[in-house]
Short mmCIF file of C-alpha atoms in Angstrom, two decimals:
data_model
loop_
_atom_site.label_atom_id
_atom_site.label_comp_id
_atom_site.label_asym_id
_atom_site.label_seq_id
_atom_site.Cartn_x
_atom_site.Cartn_y
_atom_site.Cartn_z
CA UNK G 15 -0.28 0.37 0.00
CA UNK G 16 1.88 3.64 -0.94
CA UNK G 17 1.88 5.99 1.97
CA UNK G 18 -0.31 9.47 0.57
CA UNK G 19 1.86 12.06 0.69
CA UNK G 20 1.98 14.66 4.29
CA UNK G 21 -0.31 17.18 3.92
CA UNK G 22 1.18 20.77 3.50
CA UNK G 23 0.57 22.14 7.25
CA UNK G 24 2.93 18.70 8.73
CA UNK G 25 5.52 19.90 5.98
CA UNK G 26 5.59 23.25 6.03
CA UNK G 27 5.95 22.63 10.31
CA UNK G 28 8.71 19.78 9.56
CA UNK G 29 11.11 22.69 7.16
CA UNK G 30 10.26 25.15 10.38
CA UNK G 31 11.67 22.97 13.02
CA UNK G 32 14.35 22.40 10.40
CA UNK G 33 14.92 25.85 10.31
CA UNK G 34 14.78 26.72 13.52
CA UNK G 35 16.82 24.12 14.89
CA UNK G 36 20.54 25.23 12.24
CA UNK G 37 19.35 28.98 12.01
CA UNK G 38 18.84 30.00 15.76
CA UNK G 39 22.87 28.18 16.97
CA UNK G 40 24.66 29.70 13.53
CA UNK G 41 23.00 33.26 14.53
CA UNK G 42 24.59 32.67 17.86
CA UNK G 43 27.84 31.50 16.59
CA UNK G 44 28.09 33.95 13.46
CA UNK G 45 27.59 37.08 16.57
CA UNK G 46 30.56 35.86 19.38
CA UNK G 47 32.62 36.47 16.14
CA UNK G 48 33.09 39.49 15.96
CA UNK G 49 32.71 39.92 19.94
CA UNK G 50 37.05 39.12 19.02
CA UNK G 51 37.21 42.16 17.84
CA UNK G 52 35.07 44.24 20.55
CA UNK G 53 37.12 42.33 23.63
CA UNK G 54 40.80 43.12 21.83
CA UNK G 55 39.36 47.00 21.60
CA UNK G 56 37.66 47.09 25.09
CA UNK G 57 41.24 45.82 26.57
CA UNK G 58 43.47 47.24 24.34
CA UNK G 59 41.74 50.85 24.57
CA UNK G 60 43.02 51.12 28.07
CA UNK G 61 46.52 51.04 27.04
CA UNK G 62 46.19 54.42 25.34
CA UNK G 63 44.55 56.06 22.02
CA UNK G 64 47.91 54.84 19.68
CA UNK G 65 47.28 51.57 20.38
CA UNK G 66 43.72 50.97 19.56
CA UNK G 67 44.14 52.31 16.49
CA UNK G 68 47.12 50.10 15.48
CA UNK G 69 44.53 47.34 16.76
CA UNK G 70 41.78 49.21 14.13
CA UNK G 71 44.49 48.96 11.82
CA UNK G 72 45.13 45.57 12.55
CA UNK G 73 42.44 44.58 12.88
CA UNK G 74 40.99 45.80 9.05
CA UNK G 75 43.61 43.95 7.72
CA UNK G 76 43.31 40.41 9.01
CA UNK G 77 39.64 41.15 9.12
CA UNK G 78 39.75 41.67 5.24
CA UNK G 79 42.36 39.18 4.97
CA UNK G 80 40.09 36.06 6.44
CA UNK G 81 36.90 37.29 4.68
CA UNK G 82 37.51 36.98 1.27
CA UNK G 83 38.52 33.45 2.54
CA UNK G 84 34.96 32.78 3.52
CA UNK G 85 33.71 30.33 0.59
CA UNK G 86 35.80 27.34 3.01
CA UNK G 87 32.71 27.99 4.87
CA UNK G 88 30.09 27.71 2.32
CA UNK G 89 32.01 24.96 -0.21
CA UNK G 90 32.68 22.44 1.76
CA UNK G 91 28.83 22.72 3.58
CA UNK G 92 26.91 22.53 0.61
CA UNK G 93 29.47 19.66 -0.62
CA UNK G 94 29.21 17.76 2.94
CA UNK G 95 25.64 18.28 2.99
CA UNK G 96 25.50 16.85 -0.94
CA UNK G 97 27.41 13.56 0.00
CA UNK G 98 25.01 13.64 4.16
CA UNK G 99 21.59 13.18 1.85
CA UNK G 100 23.02 10.30 -0.45
CA UNK G 101 23.75 8.37 3.35
CA UNK G 102 27.64 8.28 2.23
CA UNK G 103 29.28 10.00 5.75
CA UNK G 104 32.22 8.61 4.91
CA UNK G 105 32.68 10.76 1.54
CA UNK G 106 30.86 13.28 3.10
CA UNK G 107 33.98 13.51 5.99
CA UNK G 108 36.38 12.69 3.73
CA UNK G 109 35.26 15.35 1.26
CA UNK G 110 35.80 18.17 4.34
CA UNK G 111 39.19 17.05 5.14
CA UNK G 112 39.63 18.22 1.73
CA UNK G 113 38.47 21.38 2.95
CA UNK G 114 40.17 21.46 5.76
CA UNK G 115 43.84 20.68 4.37
CA UNK G 116 43.06 23.39 2.03
CA UNK G 117 42.48 25.80 4.80
CA UNK G 118 46.00 25.16 6.23
CA UNK G 119 47.32 25.75 2.50
CA UNK G 120 45.97 28.81 2.03
CA UNK G 121 47.02 30.07 5.58
CA UNK G 122 50.51 28.77 4.91
CA UNK G 123 50.02 31.37 1.74
CA UNK G 124 48.92 34.08 3.92
CA UNK G 125 51.32 34.26 7.11
CA UNK G 126 54.36 33.79 3.66
CA UNK G 127 52.92 37.09 2.04
CA UNK G 128 51.39 39.20 4.83
CA UNK G 129 54.72 38.78 7.70
CA UNK G 130 57.35 40.23 5.93
CA UNK G 131 54.21 42.26 4.46
CA UNK G 132 53.53 43.94 7.46
CA UNK G 133 54.76 47.23 7.98
CA UNK G 134 53.57 48.02 4.01
CA UNK G 135 50.94 47.08 4.96
CA UNK G 136 50.00 49.53 7.88
CA UNK G 137 51.14 52.09 5.97
CA UNK G 138 49.00 51.75 3.09
CA UNK G 139 45.91 52.36 5.50
CA UNK G 140 47.74 55.34 7.05
CA UNK G 141 48.51 54.44 9.64
CA UNK G 142 50.28 57.55 11.91
CA UNK G 143 53.58 57.74 13.21
CA UNK G 144 52.56 57.03 16.73
CA UNK G 145 50.02 53.80 15.68
CA UNK G 146 52.00 51.94 13.10
CA UNK G 147 54.23 50.46 15.34
CA UNK G 148 51.72 48.96 17.88
CA UNK G 149 49.57 48.10 14.04
CA UNK G 150 52.80 46.12 12.81
CA UNK G 151 53.67 44.46 15.77
CA UNK G 152 49.91 43.16 16.53
CA UNK G 153 49.49 41.96 12.85
CA UNK G 154 53.22 40.45 12.59
CA UNK G 155 52.15 38.10 15.90
CA UNK G 156 47.98 38.09 14.66
CA UNK G 157 48.68 36.75 11.44
CA UNK G 158 50.79 33.04 13.27
CA UNK G 159 47.00 32.70 14.06
CA UNK G 160 45.19 33.08 10.09
CA UNK G 161 45.81 28.73 9.47
CA UNK G 162 44.05 28.24 12.36
CA UNK G 163 41.47 31.06 11.71
CA UNK G 164 41.29 29.26 8.54
CA UNK G 165 40.10 25.75 9.37
CA UNK G 166 37.93 27.09 11.57
CA UNK G 167 36.17 28.11 8.41
CA UNK G 168 36.68 24.78 6.91
CA UNK G 169 35.30 22.95 10.10
CA UNK G 170 32.98 24.99 10.25
CA UNK G 171 31.52 24.60 6.79
CA UNK G 172 32.36 20.34 7.98
CA UNK G 173 29.54 20.34 10.57
CA UNK G 174 27.40 22.53 9.04
CA UNK G 175 26.90 19.71 6.19
CA UNK G 176 26.30 17.06 8.71
CA UNK G 177 24.01 19.59 10.13
CA UNK G 178 25.05 20.59 13.27
CA UNK G 179 25.03 24.08 13.56
CA UNK G 180 25.80 23.45 17.94
CA UNK G 181 28.96 22.78 18.17
CA UNK G 182 30.05 25.54 16.52
CA UNK G 183 28.58 28.59 18.13
CA UNK G 184 29.50 25.50 21.91
CA UNK G 185 33.56 26.36 20.17
CA UNK G 186 32.78 30.30 19.75
CA UNK G 187 31.76 31.18 23.24
CA UNK G 188 34.11 29.24 24.19
CA UNK G 189 36.22 30.77 22.18
CA UNK G 190 35.49 34.30 23.21
CA UNK G 191 35.67 33.63 26.59
CA UNK G 192 39.04 32.05 26.74
CA UNK G 193 40.14 34.71 24.19
CA UNK G 194 38.78 37.96 26.25
CA UNK G 195 40.83 36.09 29.66
CA UNK G 196 44.10 35.52 28.30
CA UNK G 197 43.82 39.09 26.36
CA UNK G 198 43.75 40.50 30.25
CA UNK G 199 46.02 38.25 31.52
CA UNK G 200 48.78 38.91 28.87
CA UNK G 201 47.55 42.71 28.64
CA UNK G 202 48.07 43.43 31.68
CA UNK G 203 48.73 40.12 34.80
CA UNK G 204 52.28 39.57 31.88
CA UNK G 205 52.93 43.56 31.10
CA UNK G 206 53.27 42.45 27.61
CA UNK G 207 50.88 45.29 26.53
CA UNK G 208 49.24 45.26 22.72
CA UNK G 209 51.79 42.45 21.64
CA UNK G 210 49.99 40.38 24.64
CA UNK G 211 46.38 40.51 23.40
CA UNK G 212 47.49 39.38 20.02
CA UNK G 213 49.22 36.47 21.39
CA UNK G 214 46.02 35.47 23.30
CA UNK G 215 44.18 35.64 20.47
CA UNK G 216 45.77 33.16 18.69
CA UNK G 217 46.12 31.04 21.11
CA UNK G 218 42.17 31.06 21.54
CA UNK G 219 42.26 30.78 17.78
CA UNK G 220 44.66 27.67 17.85
CA UNK G 221 42.63 26.11 20.85
CA UNK G 222 38.84 26.45 18.47
CA UNK G 223 40.53 24.41 15.53
CA UNK G 224 41.83 22.37 17.38
CA UNK G 225 38.14 21.47 19.09
CA UNK G 226 37.44 21.38 15.72
CA UNK G 227 39.54 19.29 14.53
CA UNK G 228 39.10 16.82 17.11
CA UNK G 229 35.36 16.55 16.46
CA UNK G 230 36.15 15.68 13.06
CA UNK G 231 38.81 13.58 13.63
CA UNK G 232 37.05 11.94 16.22
CA UNK G 233 34.04 11.65 13.60
CA UNK G 234 36.15 10.28 10.29
CA UNK G 235 37.64 7.60 12.77
CA UNK G 236 34.12 6.42 13.02
CA UNK G 237 33.35 6.11 9.64
CA UNK G 238 36.96 4.92 8.30
CA UNK G 239 37.74 8.21 6.07
CA UNK G 240 40.77 8.91 5.18
CA UNK G 241 42.42 12.32 7.21
CA UNK G 242 45.75 11.95 4.23
CA UNK G 243 46.07 15.20 2.14
CA UNK G 244 44.23 13.97 -1.48
CA UNK G 245 45.80 16.08 -3.82
CA UNK G 246 42.15 15.30 -6.35
CA UNK G 247 39.55 15.98 -3.63
CA UNK G 248 42.09 19.51 -2.52
CA UNK G 249 42.02 20.45 -6.23
CA UNK G 250 38.53 20.05 -6.32
CA UNK G 251 37.36 21.84 -3.45
CA UNK G 252 39.99 24.77 -4.64
CA UNK G 253 37.89 24.59 -8.07
CA UNK G 254 34.32 24.95 -6.34
CA UNK G 255 35.49 27.94 -4.15
CA UNK G 256 36.95 30.32 -6.47
CA UNK G 257 33.26 31.43 -7.92
CA UNK G 258 32.42 32.19 -3.72
CA UNK G 259 35.40 33.92 -4.40
CA UNK G 260 35.04 35.86 -7.40
CA UNK G 261 31.96 36.49 -5.36
CA UNK G 262 33.33 37.33 -1.92
CA UNK G 263 35.09 40.00 -3.48
CA UNK G 264 32.83 41.76 -5.52
CA UNK G 265 30.50 41.89 -2.68
CA UNK G 266 33.69 43.81 -0.42
CA UNK G 267 34.23 46.14 -3.80
CA UNK G 268 30.66 47.11 -3.16
CA UNK G 269 30.89 48.53 0.53
CA UNK G 270 34.22 49.56 -0.30
CA UNK G 271 33.18 52.04 -2.94
CA UNK G 272 30.07 52.81 -0.92
CA UNK G 273 32.70 54.15 2.34
CA UNK G 274 35.04 55.82 -0.15
CA UNK G 275 31.54 57.34 -1.66
CA UNK G 276 30.47 58.27 1.96
CA UNK G 277 33.96 59.86 2.53
CA UNK G 278 33.40 62.30 -0.59
CA UNK G 279 30.28 63.13 1.26
CA UNK G 280 31.22 65.34 4.37
CA UNK G 281 32.34 64.36 7.62
CA UNK G 282 28.64 64.18 9.13
CA UNK G 283 27.77 61.65 6.57
CA UNK G 284 30.75 59.05 6.61
CA UNK G 285 30.26 59.03 10.70
CA UNK G 286 26.41 58.94 9.69
CA UNK G 287 27.05 55.88 7.49
CA UNK G 288 29.47 54.06 8.99
CA UNK G 289 26.69 53.75 11.87
CA UNK G 290 23.99 52.59 9.34
CA UNK G 291 26.30 50.45 7.99
CA UNK G 292 27.41 48.52 11.56
CA UNK G 293 23.34 48.29 11.61
CA UNK G 294 22.95 46.95 8.24
CA UNK G 295 26.23 44.40 8.80
CA UNK G 296 24.36 42.92 11.70
CA UNK G 297 21.14 42.99 10.82
CA UNK G 298 22.51 40.69 8.40
CA UNK G 299 23.79 38.11 10.94
CA UNK G 300 20.01 37.40 11.94
CA UNK G 301 18.98 37.09 7.66
CA UNK G 302 22.67 35.03 7.13
CA UNK G 303 21.79 32.14 9.99
CA UNK G 304 18.66 31.18 8.19
CA UNK G 305 20.99 31.26 4.61
CA UNK G 306 23.19 28.56 6.27
CA UNK G 307 20.77 26.68 7.10
CA UNK G 308 19.60 27.02 3.51
CA UNK G 309 23.05 25.48 2.76
CA UNK G 310 23.27 22.58 4.70
CA UNK G 311 19.29 21.50 3.98
CA UNK G 312 19.58 21.94 0.30
CA UNK G 313 22.61 20.45 -0.04
CA UNK G 314 20.97 17.11 2.01
CA UNK G 315 18.06 17.24 -0.52
CA UNK G 316 20.05 17.58 -3.67
CA UNK G 317 22.04 15.09 -2.74
CA UNK G 318 19.24 12.13 -1.28
CA UNK G 319 17.93 13.23 -5.04
CA UNK G 320 14.96 14.60 -3.58
CA UNK G 321 14.00 17.80 -6.21
CA UNK G 322 10.69 18.52 -5.08
CA UNK G 323 11.13 18.81 -1.25
CA UNK G 324 14.64 20.89 -2.07
CA UNK G 325 12.03 23.38 -3.84
CA UNK G 326 9.61 22.99 -0.94
CA UNK G 327 12.09 23.42 1.19
CA UNK G 328 13.91 26.70 -0.94
CA UNK G 329 9.44 27.90 -0.42
CA UNK G 330 9.45 27.93 3.15
CA UNK G 331 13.08 29.73 3.53
CA UNK G 332 12.40 32.71 1.29
CA UNK G 333 8.93 32.43 3.44
CA UNK G 334 10.73 33.30 6.39
CA UNK G 335 13.81 35.52 4.73
CA UNK G 336 10.46 38.17 4.35
CA UNK G 337 8.78 37.71 7.37
CA UNK G 338 12.73 38.22 8.99
CA UNK G 339 13.31 41.05 7.20
CA UNK G 340 10.11 42.63 7.60
CA UNK G 341 10.45 42.36 11.57
CA UNK G 342 14.32 43.44 11.35
CA UNK G 343 13.09 46.66 9.46
CA UNK G 344 10.09 47.40 11.67
CA UNK G 345 12.59 47.36 14.54
CA UNK G 346 14.80 49.45 13.07
CA UNK G 347 12.09 52.24 12.65
CA UNK G 348 11.10 51.72 15.98
CA UNK G 349 14.43 52.20 17.47
CA UNK G 350 16.42 55.03 15.37
CA UNK G 351 15.17 57.52 17.77
CA UNK G 352 17.24 55.15 20.59
CA UNK G 353 19.61 53.35 18.42
CA UNK G 354 21.20 57.10 16.76
CA UNK G 355 22.22 57.96 20.30
CA UNK G 356 24.33 55.10 21.38
CA UNK G 357 27.25 56.84 18.86
CA UNK G 358 26.30 60.23 18.60
CA UNK G 359 25.49 63.07 20.04
CA UNK G 360 26.50 65.43 17.04
CA UNK G 361 23.18 66.89 15.62
CA UNK G 362 24.31 66.81 12.31
CA UNK G 363 25.65 63.33 12.51
CA UNK G 364 22.26 62.50 13.58
CA UNK G 365 19.87 64.53 10.52
CA UNK G 366 22.13 62.65 7.92
CA UNK G 367 21.48 59.27 9.61
CA UNK G 368 17.88 59.28 10.36
CA UNK G 369 16.73 59.26 6.93
CA UNK G 370 19.78 56.68 6.04
CA UNK G 371 18.28 54.00 8.13
CA UNK G 372 14.99 54.54 6.73
CA UNK G 373 16.33 53.30 4.02
CA UNK G 374 18.58 50.41 5.55
CA UNK G 375 15.05 49.60 7.44
CA UNK G 376 13.06 49.38 4.79
CA UNK G 377 14.97 47.13 2.36
CA UNK G 378 15.23 44.73 4.88
CA UNK G 379 12.41 42.60 3.49
CA UNK G 380 14.28 42.63 0.20
CA UNK G 381 17.51 41.64 2.13
CA UNK G 382 15.79 38.81 3.27
CA UNK G 383 15.01 36.98 0.21
CA UNK G 384 18.28 37.68 -0.89
CA UNK G 385 19.74 36.15 2.04
CA UNK G 386 18.14 33.34 1.60
CA UNK G 387 18.32 33.01 -1.91
CA UNK G 388 21.89 33.39 -1.91
CA UNK G 389 22.27 30.13 1.26
CA UNK G 390 19.15 27.56 -1.93
CA UNK G 391 21.68 29.17 -4.21
CA UNK G 392 24.76 27.96 -2.37
CA UNK G 393 23.86 24.82 -0.84
CA UNK G 394 23.09 23.89 -4.72
CA UNK G 395 26.77 24.09 -6.04
CA UNK G 396 25.29 27.19 -8.17
CA UNK G 397 28.52 28.75 -7.49
CA UNK G 398 29.60 30.04 -11.10
CA UNK G 399 25.96 31.58 -10.80
CA UNK G 400 26.19 33.72 -7.66
CA UNK G 401 29.74 34.68 -8.99
CA UNK G 402 28.55 36.26 -12.49
CA UNK G 403 25.15 37.53 -11.05
CA UNK G 404 27.46 39.57 -8.08
CA UNK G 405 29.47 40.82 -10.61
CA UNK G 406 26.54 41.88 -12.96
CA UNK G 407 25.87 43.14 -9.63
CA UNK G 408 28.60 45.39 -9.21
CA UNK G 409 28.52 46.76 -12.24
CA UNK G 410 25.08 48.42 -12.28
CA UNK G 411 25.77 49.30 -8.52
CA UNK G 412 29.76 51.09 -9.23
CA UNK G 413 27.98 54.60 -11.70
CA UNK G 414 25.00 54.77 -9.68
CA UNK G 415 27.02 55.10 -6.80
CA UNK G 416 29.61 57.54 -7.80
CA UNK G 417 26.88 59.59 -9.52
CA UNK G 418 25.78 60.48 -6.42
CA UNK G 419 28.60 63.32 -4.93
CA UNK G 420 28.65 64.29 -8.89
CA UNK G 421 24.37 65.31 -8.84
CA UNK G 422 24.91 66.42 -4.77
CA UNK G 423 22.70 63.93 -3.89
CA UNK G 424 23.11 63.26 0.04
CA UNK G 425 23.87 59.96 2.36
CA UNK G 426 19.91 58.92 1.82
CA UNK G 427 20.79 58.82 -2.13
CA UNK G 428 23.65 56.50 -1.22
CA UNK G 429 22.32 54.29 0.95
CA UNK G 430 18.80 54.51 -1.93
CA UNK G 431 21.92 53.07 -4.66
CA UNK G 432 23.21 50.13 -1.86
CA UNK G 433 19.32 49.55 -2.02
CA UNK G 434 18.86 48.97 -5.25
CA UNK G 435 22.42 46.51 -4.99
CA UNK G 436 19.91 44.09 -3.17
CA UNK G 437 17.17 44.80 -5.45
CA UNK G 438 19.74 43.60 -8.40
CA UNK G 439 20.47 40.88 -6.43
CA UNK G 440 17.07 39.40 -5.68
CA UNK G 441 16.53 40.22 -8.79
CA UNK G 442 19.60 37.84 -10.80
CA UNK G 443 18.73 34.85 -7.56
CA UNK G 444 14.93 35.07 -7.88
CA UNK G 445 15.19 34.62 -11.89
CA UNK G 446 18.40 31.62 -11.27
CA UNK G 447 15.39 29.83 -8.27
CA UNK G 448 12.70 30.09 -10.43
CA UNK G 449 14.63 28.57 -13.72
CA UNK G 450 15.19 25.45 -11.52
CA UNK G 451 18.20 24.88 -13.18
CA UNK G 452 19.58 25.15 -9.96
CA UNK G 453 18.58 21.75 -8.92
CA UNK G 454 20.90 19.15 -10.44
CA UNK G 455 20.90 15.72 -8.03
CA UNK G 456 22.72 13.65 -6.91
CA UNK G 457 26.15 12.88 -4.50
CA UNK G 458 28.33 15.68 -6.21
CA UNK G 459 26.57 18.53 -9.06
#
């Protein structure tokens, strides 16, 4: 006797439970990551202004270097989830190990490139004569932790692919606590100053990487997966990551262009832009958590050959993205009067930021769709399309943003260009999702 299909409401409830189970811990882990920089800033800030300025420059360089390689998490999640869906856990973990080996190789290359170039990089960022020595010291020590940071990205992707977002949350929280304690002890207790902050962060990062490796290695031994580097597998991981690297670089270019344009508008405008961008980035964490759930769930459905389940999950996650976007937008509108005084008492900055924040709020439902579909297509391994779509978005955004100061537009016009950018992204992703061309079933794409 053929079993009757589950009613639509039951299917929605099942998707909802999965989305919440994966997205909530993922959100916690995402929020814990920037707390590293906040803890460092709070501790180093009491050493002096020059030390804090040096930390700011070095942290910006390190964050940029690591964010470029975020594809290690995204590509690994999709590849592992597909194999989980196909029921081949041994192959899934083997694929994850290839991503981790790639992370180690890339980390070693970054260390070799950044270590001798540290003074020049600090100078390129325009560090003052007083801040430059501190920035160079922090950068030279902290770069030793980059391989561990990249391993954390890849291993996080492995666990997400295995439908586990709780372990990354636990590791992130433990890493934050260890980082804060080590920083305080080494900076003040051992009297190492800003060098102590750098060493504390490196030790915490290495501890996080070790924790992840212990979990992955335990899983590999349980399922008989080899831990040795495989040249073909590493090459395949790198090839899968290249389109996502192009996507990430294009997005970084958009954010850099927006900041450069805001700087041309005046001091009040660039200050207000920084406030709006900080809030926009914070809201992105909530939406990105749903996208991470999408990567894991869609990859698993496609690996299991369930195209219908993938479509239904995609549809439900888009509904979640819109709902969360509406909620976040409403919160921004209501919280604007309370939020702005936390950052500035300058009336000029407030006047510039208020309408910009309104644009941020109104664009959140669009952002919700963008983040979800981005995660869905990543989970499907549709990296090449994501790369070309982001390059096209960059091509549309750049002239619109650059014309803002020429025509006398203010910060609100610039954030209107940002909203246009997100709308273009939404259209390109929606067209792809609607076409169904992303639906390629099987253990590999």
